mmCIF file of C-alpha atoms and ligand atoms in Angstrom:
data_model
loop_
_atom_site.group_PDB
_atom_site.id
_atom_site.type_symbol
_atom_site.label_atom_id
_atom_site.label_comp_id
_atom_site.label_asym_id
_atom_site.label_seq_id
_atom_site.Cartn_x
_atom_site.Cartn_y
_atom_site.Cartn_z
ATOM 1 C CA MET A 102 99.176 58.037 59.758
ATOM 2 C CA LYS A 103 96.657 60.648 60.653
ATOM 3 C CA GLU A 104 95.245 63.677 58.447
ATOM 4 C CA VAL A 105 95.813 65.910 61.658
ATOM 5 C CA TYR A 106 97.695 65.531 64.630
ATOM 6 C CA THR A 107 97.313 66.668 68.341
ATOM 7 C CA LEU A 108 99.841 67.859 70.808
ATOM 8 C CA ALA A 109 99.397 64.615 72.598
ATOM 9 C CA ASP A 110 100.961 62.661 69.386
ATOM 10 C CA LEU A 111 104.006 64.894 70.417
ATOM 11 C CA GLU A 112 104.279 62.673 73.349
ATOM 12 C CA SER A 113 106.861 60.251 71.366
ATOM 13 C CA ARG A 114 108.363 58.979 68.311
ATOM 14 C CA ASP A 115 106.785 55.867 68.552
ATOM 15 C CA LEU A 116 102.855 57.703 68.906
ATOM 16 C CA LEU A 117 103.910 60.236 66.387
ATOM 17 C CA ASP A 118 105.306 58.187 63.499
ATOM 18 C CA ALA A 119 102.409 55.193 64.019
ATOM 19 C CA GLY A 120 101.913 53.524 60.546
ATOM 20 C CA ALA A 121 104.769 55.453 58.839
ATOM 21 C CA GLU A 122 108.078 54.399 61.122
ATOM 22 C CA ASN A 123 110.525 54.439 57.827
ATOM 23 C CA LYS A 124 109.417 58.169 57.083
ATOM 24 C CA PRO A 125 109.381 60.380 60.281
ATOM 25 C CA ALA A 126 107.474 63.611 60.816
ATOM 26 C CA ARG A 127 110.177 66.525 61.045
ATOM 27 C CA LEU A 128 107.909 69.023 59.871
ATOM 28 C CA ALA A 129 104.564 70.550 60.236
ATOM 29 C CA VAL A 130 101.889 72.895 60.179
ATOM 30 C CA ILE A 131 100.379 73.896 63.280
ATOM 31 C CA GLY A 132 97.091 76.092 63.840
ATOM 32 C CA HIS A 133 93.417 75.520 64.936
ATOM 33 C CA PRO A 134 91.736 74.608 62.795
ATOM 34 C CA ILE A 135 94.467 72.993 60.503
ATOM 35 C CA ALA A 136 92.485 70.293 58.757
ATOM 36 C CA HIS A 137 91.919 72.366 55.798
ATOM 37 C CA SER A 138 95.700 73.434 55.447
ATOM 38 C CA ALA A 139 97.120 73.204 51.638
ATOM 39 C CA SER A 140 100.802 73.328 53.088
ATOM 40 C CA PRO A 141 101.513 69.853 53.668
ATOM 41 C CA ARG A 142 100.704 69.141 49.631
ATOM 42 C CA MET A 143 103.127 71.346 48.431
ATOM 43 C CA HIS A 144 105.751 70.909 51.248
ATOM 44 C CA GLN A 145 105.369 67.268 50.859
ATOM 45 C CA ALA A 146 106.183 67.529 47.122
ATOM 46 C CA ALA A 147 109.220 69.568 47.762
ATOM 47 C CA LEU A 148 110.596 67.306 50.332
ATOM 48 C CA ASP A 149 110.040 64.064 48.040
ATOM 49 C CA ASP A 150 111.559 65.613 44.976
ATOM 50 C CA ARG A 151 114.713 66.643 46.977
ATOM 51 C CA GLY A 152 114.678 62.759 48.248
ATOM 52 C CA GLU A 153 114.379 63.436 51.892
ATOM 53 C CA ASN A 154 112.946 60.909 53.679
ATOM 54 C CA MET A 155 110.456 62.459 55.937
ATOM 55 C CA ARG A 156 106.760 63.668 56.628
ATOM 56 C CA TYR A 157 105.635 67.318 56.589
ATOM 57 C CA ILE A 158 102.479 67.114 59.033
ATOM 58 C CA ARG A 159 99.271 69.002 60.274
ATOM 59 C CA ILE A 160 99.241 69.650 63.812
ATOM 60 C CA ASP A 161 96.272 71.187 65.516
ATOM 61 C CA VAL A 162 97.390 73.399 68.570
ATOM 62 C CA GLU A 163 94.891 74.831 71.151
ATOM 63 C CA PRO A 164 95.560 78.581 71.614
ATOM 64 C CA GLY A 165 97.921 79.215 74.467
ATOM 65 C CA LYS A 166 99.620 75.672 73.690
ATOM 66 C CA VAL A 167 101.992 77.092 71.208
ATOM 67 C CA GLY A 168 105.295 77.000 73.464
ATOM 68 C CA GLU A 169 104.932 73.748 74.641
ATOM 69 C CA ALA A 170 104.165 72.701 70.762
ATOM 70 C CA PHE A 171 107.771 73.808 69.950
ATOM 71 C CA ALA A 172 109.317 72.121 72.892
ATOM 72 C CA ARG A 173 107.706 68.855 72.052
ATOM 73 C CA MET A 174 108.836 69.216 68.420
ATOM 74 C CA MET A 175 112.278 70.141 69.485
ATOM 75 C CA LYS A 176 112.813 67.443 71.673
ATOM 76 C CA LEU A 177 111.638 65.192 68.959
ATOM 77 C CA GLY A 178 114.292 66.508 66.346
ATOM 78 C CA PHE A 179 112.228 68.310 64.187
ATOM 79 C CA ILE A 180 113.923 70.955 61.768
ATOM 80 C CA GLY A 181 111.040 73.219 62.051
ATOM 81 C CA CYS A 182 107.344 74.380 61.092
ATOM 82 C CA ASN A 183 104.775 76.902 59.566
ATOM 83 C CA VAL A 184 102.630 78.519 61.996
ATOM 84 C CA THR A 185 99.134 79.864 61.084
ATOM 85 C CA VAL A 186 95.783 81.208 62.237
ATOM 86 C CA PRO A 187 95.634 81.847 64.988
ATOM 87 C CA HIS A 188 99.121 81.449 66.267
ATOM 88 C CA LYS A 189 101.209 83.981 64.201
ATOM 89 C CA LEU A 190 101.269 86.595 67.401
ATOM 90 C CA GLU A 191 101.672 83.593 70.222
ATOM 91 C CA ALA A 192 104.502 82.172 68.020
ATOM 92 C CA MET A 193 106.724 85.449 68.702
ATOM 93 C CA GLU A 194 106.705 85.018 72.818
ATOM 94 C CA HIS A 195 108.364 81.415 72.272
ATOM 95 C CA CYS A 196 111.244 82.300 69.947
ATOM 96 C CA GLU A 197 114.028 84.463 68.647
ATOM 97 C CA VAL A 198 112.365 86.394 66.133
ATOM 98 C CA ASP A 199 114.340 87.541 63.289
ATOM 99 C CA HIS A 200 114.473 91.556 62.585
ATOM 100 C CA HIS A 201 111.902 91.068 59.546
ATOM 101 C CA ALA A 202 109.499 89.144 61.446
ATOM 102 C CA THR A 203 109.612 91.674 64.153
ATOM 103 C CA MET A 204 109.157 94.539 62.011
ATOM 104 C CA LEU A 205 106.332 92.751 60.141
ATOM 105 C CA GLY A 206 104.656 92.228 63.831
ATOM 106 C CA ALA A 207 104.072 88.202 63.111
ATOM 107 C CA VAL A 208 105.828 84.941 62.886
ATOM 108 C CA ASN A 209 104.706 82.032 60.325
ATOM 109 C CA THR A 210 107.936 79.919 60.175
ATOM 110 C CA ILE A 211 110.042 78.729 63.001
ATOM 111 C CA HIS A 212 113.711 76.753 62.532
ATOM 112 C CA PHE A 213 115.125 74.431 65.364
ATOM 113 C CA ASP A 214 118.678 75.466 64.695
ATOM 114 C CA GLY A 215 120.837 73.101 67.432
ATOM 115 C CA ASN A 216 119.111 74.382 70.839
ATOM 116 C CA ARG A 217 117.810 77.563 69.464
ATOM 117 C CA THR A 218 114.085 78.151 67.874
ATOM 118 C CA ILE A 219 114.060 81.169 65.369
ATOM 119 C CA GLY A 220 111.023 82.732 64.112
ATOM 120 C CA TYR A 221 110.850 84.392 60.645
ATOM 121 C CA ASN A 222 107.916 85.843 58.366
ATOM 122 C CA THR A 223 107.704 84.815 55.099
ATOM 123 C CA ASP A 224 104.271 85.888 54.217
ATOM 124 C CA GLY A 225 105.434 89.683 53.751
ATOM 125 C CA PRO A 226 108.224 88.660 50.994
ATOM 126 C CA GLY A 227 105.947 86.130 49.564
ATOM 127 C CA PHE A 228 102.786 88.930 49.296
ATOM 128 C CA GLU A 229 105.901 91.019 47.619
ATOM 129 C CA SER A 230 107.054 87.828 45.256
ATOM 130 C CA ALA A 231 103.560 87.145 44.415
ATOM 131 C CA ILE A 232 102.740 90.735 43.111
ATOM 132 C CA GLU A 233 105.849 90.590 40.856
ATOM 133 C CA GLN A 234 104.913 87.236 39.638
ATOM 134 C CA ASP A 235 101.222 87.765 38.875
ATOM 135 C CA PHE A 236 101.398 91.567 37.496
ATOM 136 C CA LYS A 237 104.923 91.608 36.118
ATOM 137 C CA LEU A 238 105.379 94.762 38.587
ATOM 138 C CA SER A 239 107.306 95.678 42.046
ATOM 139 C CA LEU A 240 105.833 97.127 44.707
ATOM 140 C CA SER A 241 108.521 99.773 45.133
ATOM 141 C CA SER A 242 106.941 103.214 43.923
ATOM 142 C CA MET A 243 103.444 101.595 43.911
ATOM 143 C CA LYS A 244 100.219 103.242 45.497
ATOM 144 C CA VAL A 245 98.390 100.642 47.412
ATOM 145 C CA ALA A 246 95.407 100.253 49.278
ATOM 146 C CA VAL A 247 95.262 97.776 51.739
ATOM 147 C CA VAL A 248 92.093 96.836 52.817
ATOM 148 C CA GLY A 249 91.285 94.906 56.269
ATOM 149 C CA ALA A 250 94.659 96.131 57.238
ATOM 150 C CA GLY A 251 93.964 95.521 60.705
ATOM 151 C CA GLY A 252 94.373 91.795 60.856
ATOM 152 C CA GLY A 253 97.739 90.097 61.198
ATOM 153 C CA ALA A 254 97.864 89.327 57.523
ATOM 154 C CA GLY A 255 96.640 92.902 56.682
ATOM 155 C CA GLN A 256 99.115 94.324 59.037
ATOM 156 C CA ALA A 257 102.175 92.007 57.781
ATOM 157 C CA ILE A 258 101.384 93.055 54.214
ATOM 158 C CA ALA A 259 100.777 96.687 54.988
ATOM 159 C CA THR A 260 104.304 97.318 56.707
ATOM 160 C CA GLN A 261 105.788 94.977 53.749
ATOM 161 C CA CYS A 262 104.861 97.527 51.114
ATOM 162 C CA VAL A 263 106.091 100.234 53.087
ATOM 163 C CA VAL A 264 109.389 98.388 53.693
ATOM 164 C CA SER A 265 109.628 97.405 49.802
ATOM 165 C CA GLY A 266 108.969 101.051 49.028
ATOM 166 C CA ALA A 267 105.227 101.839 48.143
ATOM 167 C CA ARG A 268 104.888 105.900 47.989
ATOM 168 C CA LYS A 269 101.679 105.320 49.310
ATOM 169 C CA LEU A 270 99.589 103.121 51.562
ATOM 170 C CA VAL A 271 96.082 103.461 52.193
ATOM 171 C CA MET A 272 94.979 101.321 55.031
ATOM 172 C CA VAL A 273 91.178 100.434 55.358
ATOM 173 C CA ASN A 274 89.705 98.797 58.368
ATOM 174 C CA ARG A 275 86.565 97.964 60.142
ATOM 175 C CA THR A 276 88.213 98.814 63.420
ATOM 176 C CA ILE A 277 89.731 101.718 63.099
ATOM 177 C CA GLU A 278 91.936 102.061 66.217
ATOM 178 C CA LYS A 279 93.735 98.954 65.099
ATOM 179 C CA ILE A 280 95.420 101.028 61.684
ATOM 180 C CA ASP A 281 95.839 104.290 63.799
ATOM 181 C CA ARG A 282 98.615 102.489 65.883
ATOM 182 C CA LEU A 283 99.834 100.485 62.593
ATOM 183 C CA ARG A 284 99.868 104.213 60.769
ATOM 184 C CA ASP A 285 102.035 105.767 63.641
ATOM 185 C CA HIS A 286 104.260 102.937 63.637
ATOM 186 C CA LEU A 287 104.909 103.036 59.791
ATOM 187 C CA GLU A 288 105.499 106.741 59.869
ATOM 188 C CA ASP A 289 108.288 106.431 62.529
ATOM 189 C CA LYS A 290 111.312 108.325 60.987
ATOM 190 C CA GLN A 291 113.605 105.383 62.695
ATOM 191 C CA LEU A 292 112.485 103.097 60.061
ATOM 192 C CA GLU A 293 114.483 105.226 57.066
ATOM 193 C CA SER A 294 117.375 103.724 58.778
ATOM 194 C CA LEU A 295 116.563 100.335 59.202
ATOM 195 C CA PHE A 296 115.277 99.716 55.404
ATOM 196 C CA SER A 297 116.895 101.430 52.452
ATOM 197 C CA LYS A 298 113.767 101.556 50.131
ATOM 198 C CA ILE A 299 111.627 103.114 52.609
ATOM 199 C CA TRP A 300 110.435 106.517 50.967
ATOM 200 C CA LYS A 301 111.123 109.633 53.032
ATOM 201 C CA ASP A 302 107.901 111.265 51.742
ATOM 202 C CA ARG A 303 105.543 108.447 52.120
ATOM 203 C CA GLU A 304 102.189 108.698 52.328
ATOM 204 C CA ILE A 305 100.439 107.013 54.972
ATOM 205 C CA ILE A 306 96.168 107.188 55.350
ATOM 206 C CA ALA A 307 94.322 105.246 57.853
ATOM 207 C CA LEU A 308 90.233 105.176 56.965
ATOM 208 C CA SER A 309 87.211 103.635 57.895
ATOM 209 C CA PHE A 310 84.577 101.949 55.472
ATOM 210 C CA ASP A 311 82.577 104.850 56.177
ATOM 211 C CA ASP A 312 84.886 107.767 55.535
ATOM 212 C CA PRO A 313 83.622 110.135 52.837
ATOM 213 C CA ALA A 314 87.472 110.102 51.424
ATOM 214 C CA LEU A 315 87.624 106.210 50.963
ATOM 215 C CA ARG A 316 86.766 106.172 47.271
ATOM 216 C CA GLU A 317 89.004 109.154 46.026
ATOM 217 C CA HIS A 318 91.925 107.464 47.733
ATOM 218 C CA CYS A 319 91.156 104.000 46.310
ATOM 219 C CA LEU A 320 90.960 105.636 43.025
ATOM 220 C CA SER A 321 94.673 107.226 43.651
ATOM 221 C CA CYS A 322 95.943 103.918 44.204
ATOM 222 C CA ASP A 323 97.847 101.260 41.563
ATOM 223 C CA LEU A 324 96.954 98.159 43.461
ATOM 224 C CA ILE A 325 94.116 97.049 45.670
ATOM 225 C CA VAL A 326 94.710 94.180 48.344
ATOM 226 C CA ASN A 327 92.039 92.478 50.455
ATOM 227 C CA THR A 328 93.497 90.912 53.605
ATOM 228 C CA SER A 329 90.415 90.914 55.303
ATOM 229 C CA SER A 330 88.483 87.674 55.833
ATOM 230 C CA VAL A 331 85.630 89.185 54.098
ATOM 231 C CA GLY A 332 84.792 86.620 51.083
ATOM 232 C CA LEU A 333 85.613 83.718 52.413
ATOM 233 C CA LYS A 334 82.183 82.408 53.109
ATOM 234 C CA PRO A 335 79.293 81.979 50.504
ATOM 235 C CA GLY A 336 77.102 85.399 50.651
ATOM 236 C CA ASP A 337 79.959 87.551 51.731
ATOM 237 C CA PRO A 338 79.800 90.601 49.902
ATOM 238 C CA SER A 339 82.590 92.406 48.092
ATOM 239 C CA ILE A 340 84.727 94.529 50.787
ATOM 240 C CA LEU A 341 84.502 97.190 48.510
ATOM 241 C CA PRO A 342 82.033 98.989 46.885
ATOM 242 C CA ALA A 343 82.457 98.785 42.802
ATOM 243 C CA ASP A 344 82.642 102.551 42.438
ATOM 244 C CA CYS A 345 86.230 102.233 44.412
ATOM 245 C CA LEU A 346 87.860 100.033 41.424
ATOM 246 C CA LYS A 347 88.733 101.479 38.495
ATOM 247 C CA PRO A 348 90.023 99.287 35.245
ATOM 248 C CA GLU A 349 93.804 100.534 35.515
ATOM 249 C CA HIS A 350 93.626 98.832 39.123
ATOM 250 C CA LEU A 351 95.422 95.815 39.803
ATOM 251 C CA VAL A 352 93.293 93.787 42.182
ATOM 252 C CA TYR A 353 94.747 91.031 44.604
ATOM 253 C CA ASP A 354 92.618 88.941 47.111
ATOM 254 C CA THR A 355 94.887 86.884 49.680
ATOM 255 C CA ILE A 356 92.048 84.715 49.900
ATOM 256 C CA TYR A 357 92.197 81.679 47.313
ATOM 257 C CA GLN A 358 89.067 79.709 48.568
ATOM 258 C CA PRO A 359 86.891 80.519 46.621
ATOM 259 C CA PRO A 360 89.325 81.226 43.693
ATOM 260 C CA VAL A 361 86.877 84.112 42.622
ATOM 261 C CA THR A 362 85.821 86.268 45.599
ATOM 262 C CA PRO A 363 83.051 88.814 45.336
ATOM 263 C CA LEU A 364 85.944 91.478 45.131
ATOM 264 C CA LEU A 365 87.593 89.912 42.379
ATOM 265 C CA ALA A 366 84.372 89.439 40.751
ATOM 266 C CA ALA A 367 83.938 92.942 40.792
ATOM 267 C CA ALA A 368 87.372 93.718 39.759
ATOM 268 C CA ILE A 369 87.086 91.466 36.772
ATOM 269 C CA GLU A 370 84.044 93.051 35.751
ATOM 270 C CA THR A 371 85.356 96.477 35.963
ATOM 271 C CA GLY A 372 88.128 95.121 33.705
ATOM 272 C CA CYS A 373 91.132 95.248 35.969
ATOM 273 C CA ARG A 374 93.957 92.913 36.225
ATOM 274 C CA ALA A 375 93.128 90.595 38.924
ATOM 275 C CA SER A 376 94.629 87.302 40.960
ATOM 276 C CA ASN A 377 94.042 85.768 44.328
ATOM 277 C CA GLY A 378 96.212 84.279 46.978
ATOM 278 C CA LEU A 379 97.229 81.294 45.819
ATOM 279 C CA SER A 380 100.680 82.749 44.451
ATOM 280 C CA MET A 381 101.353 84.319 47.860
ATOM 281 C CA LEU A 382 100.696 80.789 49.831
ATOM 282 C CA VAL A 383 103.071 78.971 47.285
ATOM 283 C CA HIS A 384 105.893 82.033 47.778
ATOM 284 C CA GLN A 385 105.635 82.222 51.429
ATOM 285 C CA GLY A 386 105.804 78.559 51.358
ATOM 286 C CA ALA A 387 109.131 78.088 49.241
ATOM 287 C CA LEU A 388 110.696 81.028 51.291
ATOM 288 C CA ALA A 389 110.252 78.835 54.455
ATOM 289 C CA PHE A 390 110.945 75.751 52.719
ATOM 290 C CA GLN A 391 114.642 77.489 52.032
ATOM 291 C CA HIS A 392 115.018 78.602 55.670
ATOM 292 C CA TRP A 393 115.077 74.971 56.621
ATOM 293 C CA PHE A 394 117.200 73.877 53.237
ATOM 294 C CA PRO A 395 119.534 76.935 52.084
ATOM 295 C CA GLY A 396 119.776 76.782 48.538
ATOM 296 C CA SER A 397 117.082 74.575 47.799
ATOM 297 C CA VAL A 398 114.651 75.736 44.525
ATOM 298 C CA PRO A 399 111.151 74.362 45.786
ATOM 299 C CA LEU A 400 109.091 76.777 43.965
ATOM 300 C CA PRO A 401 108.492 75.031 40.592
ATOM 301 C CA VAL A 402 107.795 71.508 42.558
ATOM 302 C CA MET A 403 105.306 73.472 44.901
ATOM 303 C CA ARG A 404 103.595 75.256 42.208
ATOM 304 C CA ALA A 405 102.908 72.293 40.697
ATOM 305 C CA ALA A 406 101.637 70.389 43.554
ATOM 306 C CA LEU A 407 99.116 73.052 43.989
ATOM 307 C CA GLY A 408 97.990 73.136 40.546
ATOM 308 C CA LYS A 409 99.179 75.346 37.779
ATOM 309 C CA THR A 410 97.332 78.548 38.465
ATOM 310 C CA ALA A 411 99.343 79.046 41.523
HETATM 311 P P1 ATR B 611 93.872 87.313 60.426
HETATM 312 O O1 ATR B 611 94.883 87.744 62.086
HETATM 313 O O2 ATR B 611 94.145 85.926 60.159
HETATM 314 O O3 ATR B 611 94.572 88.475 59.537
HETATM 315 P P2 ATR B 611 91.936 88.762 61.858
HETATM 316 O O4 ATR B 611 92.641 89.257 62.951
HETATM 317 O O5 ATR B 611 90.544 88.079 62.248
HETATM 318 O O6 ATR B 611 92.817 87.486 61.007
HETATM 319 O O7 ATR B 611 91.313 89.649 60.751
HETATM 320 C C1 ATR B 611 90.587 89.755 59.709
HETATM 321 C C2 ATR B 611 90.333 90.956 59.087
HETATM 322 O O8 ATR B 611 89.195 91.279 58.393
HETATM 323 C C3 ATR B 611 90.293 92.478 59.997
HETATM 324 O O9 ATR B 611 90.872 93.320 59.550
HETATM 325 C C4 ATR B 611 88.914 92.410 60.063
HETATM 326 O O10 ATR B 611 88.582 93.639 60.891
HETATM 327 P P3 ATR B 611 88.377 94.472 61.969
HETATM 328 O O11 ATR B 611 89.751 94.525 62.482
HETATM 329 O O12 ATR B 611 88.018 95.266 62.214
HETATM 330 O O13 ATR B 611 88.238 93.407 63.150
HETATM 331 C C5 ATR B 611 88.238 92.156 59.086
HETATM 332 N N1 ATR B 611 86.937 91.576 59.098
HETATM 333 C C6 ATR B 611 86.479 90.438 59.347
HETATM 334 N N2 ATR B 611 85.173 90.666 58.948
HETATM 335 C C7 ATR B 611 84.780 91.882 58.570
HETATM 336 C C8 ATR B 611 83.643 92.528 58.065
HETATM 337 N N3 ATR B 611 82.345 91.506 58.133
HETATM 338 N N4 ATR B 611 83.591 93.953 57.180
HETATM 339 C C9 ATR B 611 85.116 94.265 57.471
HETATM 340 N N5 ATR B 611 86.232 93.648 58.211
HETATM 341 C C10 ATR B 611 86.076 92.788 58.370
#
């Protein structure tokens, strides 16, 4: 058994299950790199809890090889897989994308259903559930600032906020072109007929970090979310200046390692309620598991597997 498998290991069952012949790999997370992923810990716990005799493994798949990985997994009888950075867009080209994932612009869950490869997105709904769990409040009617909204995770979360009924969305990104396009998309009137919670008079704003209105718009929001990668590396600054925060803010960082990012430290210092991305990790995982095992309730076991703070 390996910590990390590669595309070459998907050549045959003999290679893939060497050392684990009685417990075949039938679920996986694919990404590049992937060694750090916490997904196997929580999914394996949920599988074992159900008495499913199978393994959930990590597979390192290079960019450009996602379609081949799906084809090989399907041939070997996999149930599905999770898709993580940097493959969430590439995956869309190699599956039937369900309408919510199309809307969110990315796929993070694949189900091999007979001869179909179906792609879902559980990041957006997982984020919504995490906010409800951590802050005991619904996104509906909230005013939300999504900082780093131009990245893959950011676009999905910003879109989820609008679909879930946020009244105001402030998107902040270093590269403004990425969120200008997204703003046009989220302002589109057609969305109102597709998603019942969307506000007709929603306010969608796109800002760069040097916009003079940044502070004022942040202070007008209820919830601040960091979806950028700033805060992951030691020595990173807070993605927002401290004067953009007020004690009434709810602050959520999608990063969970380190558990307290510079943004969360600034939020705690300001007196805000603050939470990290572990809750989103576990909720998106539970929703993915339910696509593979409809009717299952994996959340408590997954949460326990990740530690009590999830
Ligand atoms: P993912 O798709 O996983 O979200 P990504 O596409 O690399 O990852 O996006 C990372 C996000 O972090 C983007 O919003 C990025 O801003 P740009 O769109 O301008 O690239 C943001 N980001 C990364 N480094 C940053 C930095 N030093 N300052 C501000 N934003 C940064």
